[in-house]
């Protein structure tokens, strides 16, 4: 299994540009989520999904959209990039209702908005 | 913000010593987990403790949970250079939404 994969690894955007961060998992996990990590802030939840067709907002959803058309994929869209969105983005997944709860993380996407 | 807090923010110890880091949170929880992050990498799950448990062991890791104080601690015994990393606690509140809230992390450096 490849686990959780994210692309791209690095990205530089200009203010106002849009882009999509890709996330895929091959573990048939129902639950997927996106976090951003900023220095001294830990990880903050942006959006999450408990299954295909179901998404919900996390702690810091403004400026981001998500969709979940398949179990495997959970892309994160930046609608109009702002310098405040400069961060490292992590995608994670886990099973639901298995009693384990541990999340599996991707390697991250480092985004810089100028 | 419901974000958990960890202390210390940074910890440097000699190889072979024990390392203890603490996590405090603000809500009722279903479980609390600890993750490790090596520099420039994603997070890796270490151990989970449920709200009805007080202590749990996994290899050189020992986790305690005090729900009355809303706090947890992670003890790494007989530290190794490879333990150098950032450690994060994360808890799932019992609100039924399955969200995981992370603490701010402890940066651990093991001096060979």
GROMACS .gro file of C-alpha atoms in nm:
model
  226
    1UNK     CA    1   0.000   0.000   0.000
    2UNK     CA    2   0.116   0.352  -0.078
    3UNK     CA    3  -0.075   0.486   0.223
    4UNK     CA    4  -0.166   0.856   0.201
    5UNK     CA    5  -0.012   1.043  -0.091
    6UNK     CA    6  -0.011   1.417  -0.150
    7UNK     CA    7   0.085   1.623  -0.452
    8UNK     CA    8   0.257   1.854  -0.508
    9UNK     CA    9   0.529   1.852  -0.241
   10UNK     CA   10   0.606   2.221  -0.291
   11UNK     CA   11   0.412   2.503  -0.452
   12UNK     CA   12   0.455   2.877  -0.491
   13UNK     CA   13   0.152   3.085  -0.580
   14UNK     CA   14   0.090   3.451  -0.638
   15UNK     CA   15  -0.184   3.626  -0.444
   16UNK     CA   16  -0.519   3.568  -0.610
   17UNK     CA   17  -0.424   3.247  -0.791
   18UNK     CA   18  -0.619   2.929  -0.733
   19UNK     CA   19  -0.496   2.573  -0.710
   20UNK     CA   20  -0.589   2.226  -0.591
   21UNK     CA   21  -0.388   2.018  -0.347
   22UNK     CA   22  -0.434   1.649  -0.418
   23UNK     CA   23  -0.474   1.377  -0.156
   24UNK     CA   24  -0.533   1.008  -0.212
   25UNK     CA   25  -0.534   0.699   0.009
   26UNK     CA   26  -0.547   0.331  -0.081
   27UNK     CA   27  -0.649   0.191   0.258
   28UNK     CA   28  -1.026   0.219   0.202
   29UNK     CA   29  -1.051   0.466   0.489
   30UNK     CA   30  -1.386   0.632   0.532
   31UNK     CA   31  -1.259   0.937   0.723
   32UNK     CA   32  -1.029   1.191   0.556
   33UNK     CA   33  -0.919   1.534   0.671
   34UNK     CA   34  -0.703   1.831   0.583
   35UNK     CA   35  -0.487   2.020   0.832
   36UNK     CA   36  -0.257   2.317   0.808
   37UNK     CA   37   0.052   2.348   1.023
   38UNK     CA   38   0.198   2.684   1.113
   39UNK     CA   39   0.496   2.748   1.343
   40UNK     CA   40   0.397   2.731   1.709
   41UNK     CA   41   0.035   2.648   1.624
   42UNK     CA   42   0.032   2.272   1.595
   43UNK     CA   43  -0.213   2.136   1.337
   44UNK     CA   44  -0.547   2.299   1.273
   45UNK     CA   45  -0.832   2.121   1.101
   46UNK     CA   46  -0.952   2.281   0.776
   47UNK     CA   47  -1.215   2.038   0.642
   48UNK     CA   48  -1.300   1.675   0.692
   49UNK     CA   49  -1.512   1.400   0.538
   50UNK     CA   50  -1.668   1.091   0.694
   51UNK     CA   51  -1.737   0.927   0.359
   52UNK     CA   52  -1.791   0.983  -0.011
   53UNK     CA   53  -2.031   1.270  -0.072
   54UNK     CA   54  -2.008   1.403   0.286
   55UNK     CA   55  -1.785   1.692   0.393
   56UNK     CA   56  -1.785   1.934   0.684
   57UNK     CA   57  -1.591   2.231   0.810
   58UNK     CA   58  -1.316   2.223   1.064
   59UNK     CA   59  -1.161   2.499   1.269
   60UNK     CA   60  -1.019   2.715   0.985
   61UNK     CA   61  -1.228   2.654   0.668
   62UNK     CA   62  -1.236   3.005   0.519
   63UNK     CA   63  -1.072   3.030   0.177
   64UNK     CA   64  -1.077   2.654   0.117
   65UNK     CA   65  -1.319   2.416  -0.055
   66UNK     CA   66  -1.328   2.037  -0.055
   67UNK     CA   67  -1.523   1.761  -0.223
   68UNK     CA   68  -1.530   1.384  -0.179
   69UNK     CA   69  -1.657   1.211  -0.490
   70UNK     CA   70  -1.475   0.884  -0.419
   71UNK     CA   71  -1.352   0.705  -0.107
   72UNK     CA   72  -0.991   0.738  -0.224
   73UNK     CA   73  -0.959   1.107  -0.311
   74UNK     CA   74  -1.006   1.424  -0.107
   75UNK     CA   75  -0.877   1.734  -0.292
   76UNK     CA   76  -0.840   2.072  -0.122
   77UNK     CA   77  -0.903   2.379  -0.335
   78UNK     CA   78  -0.768   2.726  -0.263
   79UNK     CA   79  -1.008   2.964  -0.432
   80UNK     CA   80  -0.802   3.285  -0.428
   81UNK     CA   81  -0.468   3.241  -0.256
   82UNK     CA   82  -0.364   3.488   0.013
   83UNK     CA   83  -0.029   3.525   0.194
   84UNK     CA   84  -0.203   3.410   0.514
   85UNK     CA   85  -0.244   3.069   0.349
   86UNK     CA   86   0.131   3.017   0.340
   87UNK     CA   87   0.166   2.697   0.542
   88UNK     CA   88   0.235   2.327   0.532
   89UNK     CA   89  -0.075   2.125   0.448
   90UNK     CA   90  -0.130   1.768   0.563
   91UNK     CA   91  -0.392   1.522   0.455
   92UNK     CA   92  -0.485   1.235   0.686
   93UNK     CA   93  -0.717   0.936   0.683
   94UNK     CA   94  -0.844   0.663   0.911
   95UNK     CA   95  -1.109   0.397   0.944
   96UNK     CA   96  -1.430   0.472   1.125
   97UNK     CA   97  -1.596   0.236   1.368
   98UNK     CA   98  -1.294   0.008   1.395
   99UNK     CA   99  -1.200   0.111   1.744
  100UNK     CA  100  -0.850   0.215   1.645
  101UNK     CA  101  -0.888   0.587   1.569
  102UNK     CA  102  -0.527   0.637   1.464
  103UNK     CA  103  -0.482   0.870   1.170
  104UNK     CA  104  -0.239   0.813   0.885
  105UNK     CA  105  -0.075   1.126   0.749
  106UNK     CA  106   0.059   1.215   0.409
  107UNK     CA  107   0.405   1.373   0.369
  108UNK     CA  108   0.266   1.725   0.336
  109UNK     CA  109   0.256   2.006   0.080
  110UNK     CA  110   0.458   2.318   0.154
  111UNK     CA  111   0.274   2.617   0.006
  112UNK     CA  112   0.410   2.969  -0.024
  113UNK     CA  113   0.187   3.255  -0.136
  114UNK     CA  114   0.366   3.573  -0.243
  115UNK     CA  115  -0.981   2.806   2.064
  116UNK     CA  116  -1.008   2.448   2.188
  117UNK     CA  117  -0.652   2.374   2.083
  118UNK     CA  118  -0.456   2.171   2.336
  119UNK     CA  119  -0.144   2.306   2.495
  120UNK     CA  120   0.178   2.122   2.554
  121UNK     CA  121   0.472   2.190   2.776
  122UNK     CA  122   0.751   2.228   2.759
  123UNK     CA  123   0.764   2.381   2.411
  124UNK     CA  124   1.119   2.248   2.377
  125UNK     CA  125   1.321   1.990   2.569
  126UNK     CA  126   1.686   1.887   2.537
  127UNK     CA  127   1.819   1.585   2.724
  128UNK     CA  128   2.115   1.351   2.712
  129UNK     CA  129   2.082   1.018   2.538
  130UNK     CA  130   1.971   0.753   2.783
  131UNK     CA  131   1.771   0.993   3.002
  132UNK     CA  132   1.393   0.991   3.025
  133UNK     CA  133   1.182   1.259   2.856
  134UNK     CA  134   0.845   1.373   2.984
  135UNK     CA  135   0.607   1.603   2.802
  136UNK     CA  136   0.266   1.720   2.911
  137UNK     CA  137  -0.059   1.802   2.737
  138UNK     CA  138  -0.359   1.994   2.866
  139UNK     CA  139  -0.697   2.021   2.698
  140UNK     CA  140  -1.025   2.198   2.758
  141UNK     CA  141  -1.316   1.966   2.681
  142UNK     CA  142  -1.450   1.622   2.763
  143UNK     CA  143  -1.284   1.362   2.544
  144UNK     CA  144  -1.335   1.015   2.398
  145UNK     CA  145  -0.965   0.948   2.358
  146UNK     CA  146  -0.627   1.117   2.349
  147UNK     CA  147  -0.348   1.027   2.111
  148UNK     CA  148   0.020   1.109   2.077
  149UNK     CA  149   0.196   1.161   1.744
  150UNK     CA  150   0.559   1.209   1.645
  151UNK     CA  151   0.678   1.431   1.362
  152UNK     CA  152   1.030   1.414   1.229
  153UNK     CA  153   1.159   1.730   1.067
  154UNK     CA  154   0.994   1.792   0.731
  155UNK     CA  155   0.777   1.481   0.751
  156UNK     CA  156   0.418   1.387   0.823
  157UNK     CA  157   0.293   1.279   1.163
  158UNK     CA  158   0.314   0.920   1.284
  159UNK     CA  159   0.075   0.777   1.541
  160UNK     CA  160   0.244   0.653   1.859
  161UNK     CA  161  -0.019   0.557   2.114
  162UNK     CA  162  -0.385   0.609   2.204
  163UNK     CA  163  -0.544   0.618   2.549
  164UNK     CA  164  -0.920   0.609   2.597
  165UNK     CA  165  -1.105   0.830   2.841
  166UNK     CA  166  -1.172   0.537   3.078
  167UNK     CA  167  -0.803   0.442   3.094
  168UNK     CA  168  -0.547   0.597   3.326
  169UNK     CA  169  -0.221   0.457   3.196
  170UNK     CA  170  -0.097   0.279   2.890
  171UNK     CA  171   0.239   0.139   2.781
  172UNK     CA  172   0.391   0.068   2.441
  173UNK     CA  173   0.758  -0.028   2.433
  174UNK     CA  174   0.953   0.266   2.579
  175UNK     CA  175   0.642   0.487   2.582
  176UNK     CA  176   0.418   0.541   2.881
  177UNK     CA  177   0.110   0.759   2.861
  178UNK     CA  178  -0.104   0.872   3.152
  179UNK     CA  179  -0.441   1.043   3.143
  180UNK     CA  180  -0.611   1.241   3.419
  181UNK     CA  181  -0.957   1.340   3.297
  182UNK     CA  182  -1.032   1.531   3.619
  183UNK     CA  183  -0.739   1.762   3.545
  184UNK     CA  184  -0.786   1.742   3.167
  185UNK     CA  185  -0.422   1.651   3.122
  186UNK     CA  186  -0.201   1.378   2.981
  187UNK     CA  187   0.170   1.305   2.988
  188UNK     CA  188   0.399   1.112   2.758
  189UNK     CA  189   0.711   0.953   2.903
  190UNK     CA  190   0.986   0.822   2.676
  191UNK     CA  191   1.231   0.608   2.869
  192UNK     CA  192   1.596   0.545   2.785
  193UNK     CA  193   1.594   0.806   2.507
  194UNK     CA  194   1.785   0.756   2.183
  195UNK     CA  195   1.913   1.000   1.923
  196UNK     CA  196   1.641   0.870   1.688
  197UNK     CA  197   1.377   1.001   1.930
  198UNK     CA  198   1.467   1.357   1.829
  199UNK     CA  199   1.141   1.492   1.684
  200UNK     CA  200   0.836   1.700   1.766
  201UNK     CA  201   0.564   1.532   1.968
  202UNK     CA  202   0.199   1.629   1.954
  203UNK     CA  203  -0.097   1.529   2.161
  204UNK     CA  204  -0.435   1.514   1.988
  205UNK     CA  205  -0.772   1.451   2.143
  206UNK     CA  206  -1.113   1.356   2.014
  207UNK     CA  207  -1.388   1.542   2.195
  208UNK     CA  208  -1.706   1.356   2.280
  209UNK     CA  209  -1.925   1.576   2.060
  210UNK     CA  210  -2.000   1.302   1.811
  211UNK     CA  211  -1.820   1.473   1.521
  212UNK     CA  212  -1.499   1.265   1.535
  213UNK     CA  213  -1.277   1.572   1.500
  214UNK     CA  214  -0.922   1.549   1.628
  215UNK     CA  215  -0.778   1.860   1.796
  216UNK     CA  216  -0.400   1.889   1.817
  217UNK     CA  217  -0.181   2.046   2.078
  218UNK     CA  218   0.095   2.291   1.997
  219UNK     CA  219   0.374   2.034   2.026
  220UNK     CA  220   0.697   1.972   2.215
  221UNK     CA  221   1.027   1.980   2.028
  222UNK     CA  222   1.249   1.707   2.177
  223UNK     CA  223   1.623   1.701   2.111
  224UNK     CA  224   1.832   1.407   2.228
  225UNK     CA  225   2.198   1.493   2.272
  226UNK     CA  226   2.427   1.197   2.189
   0.00000   0.00000   0.00000
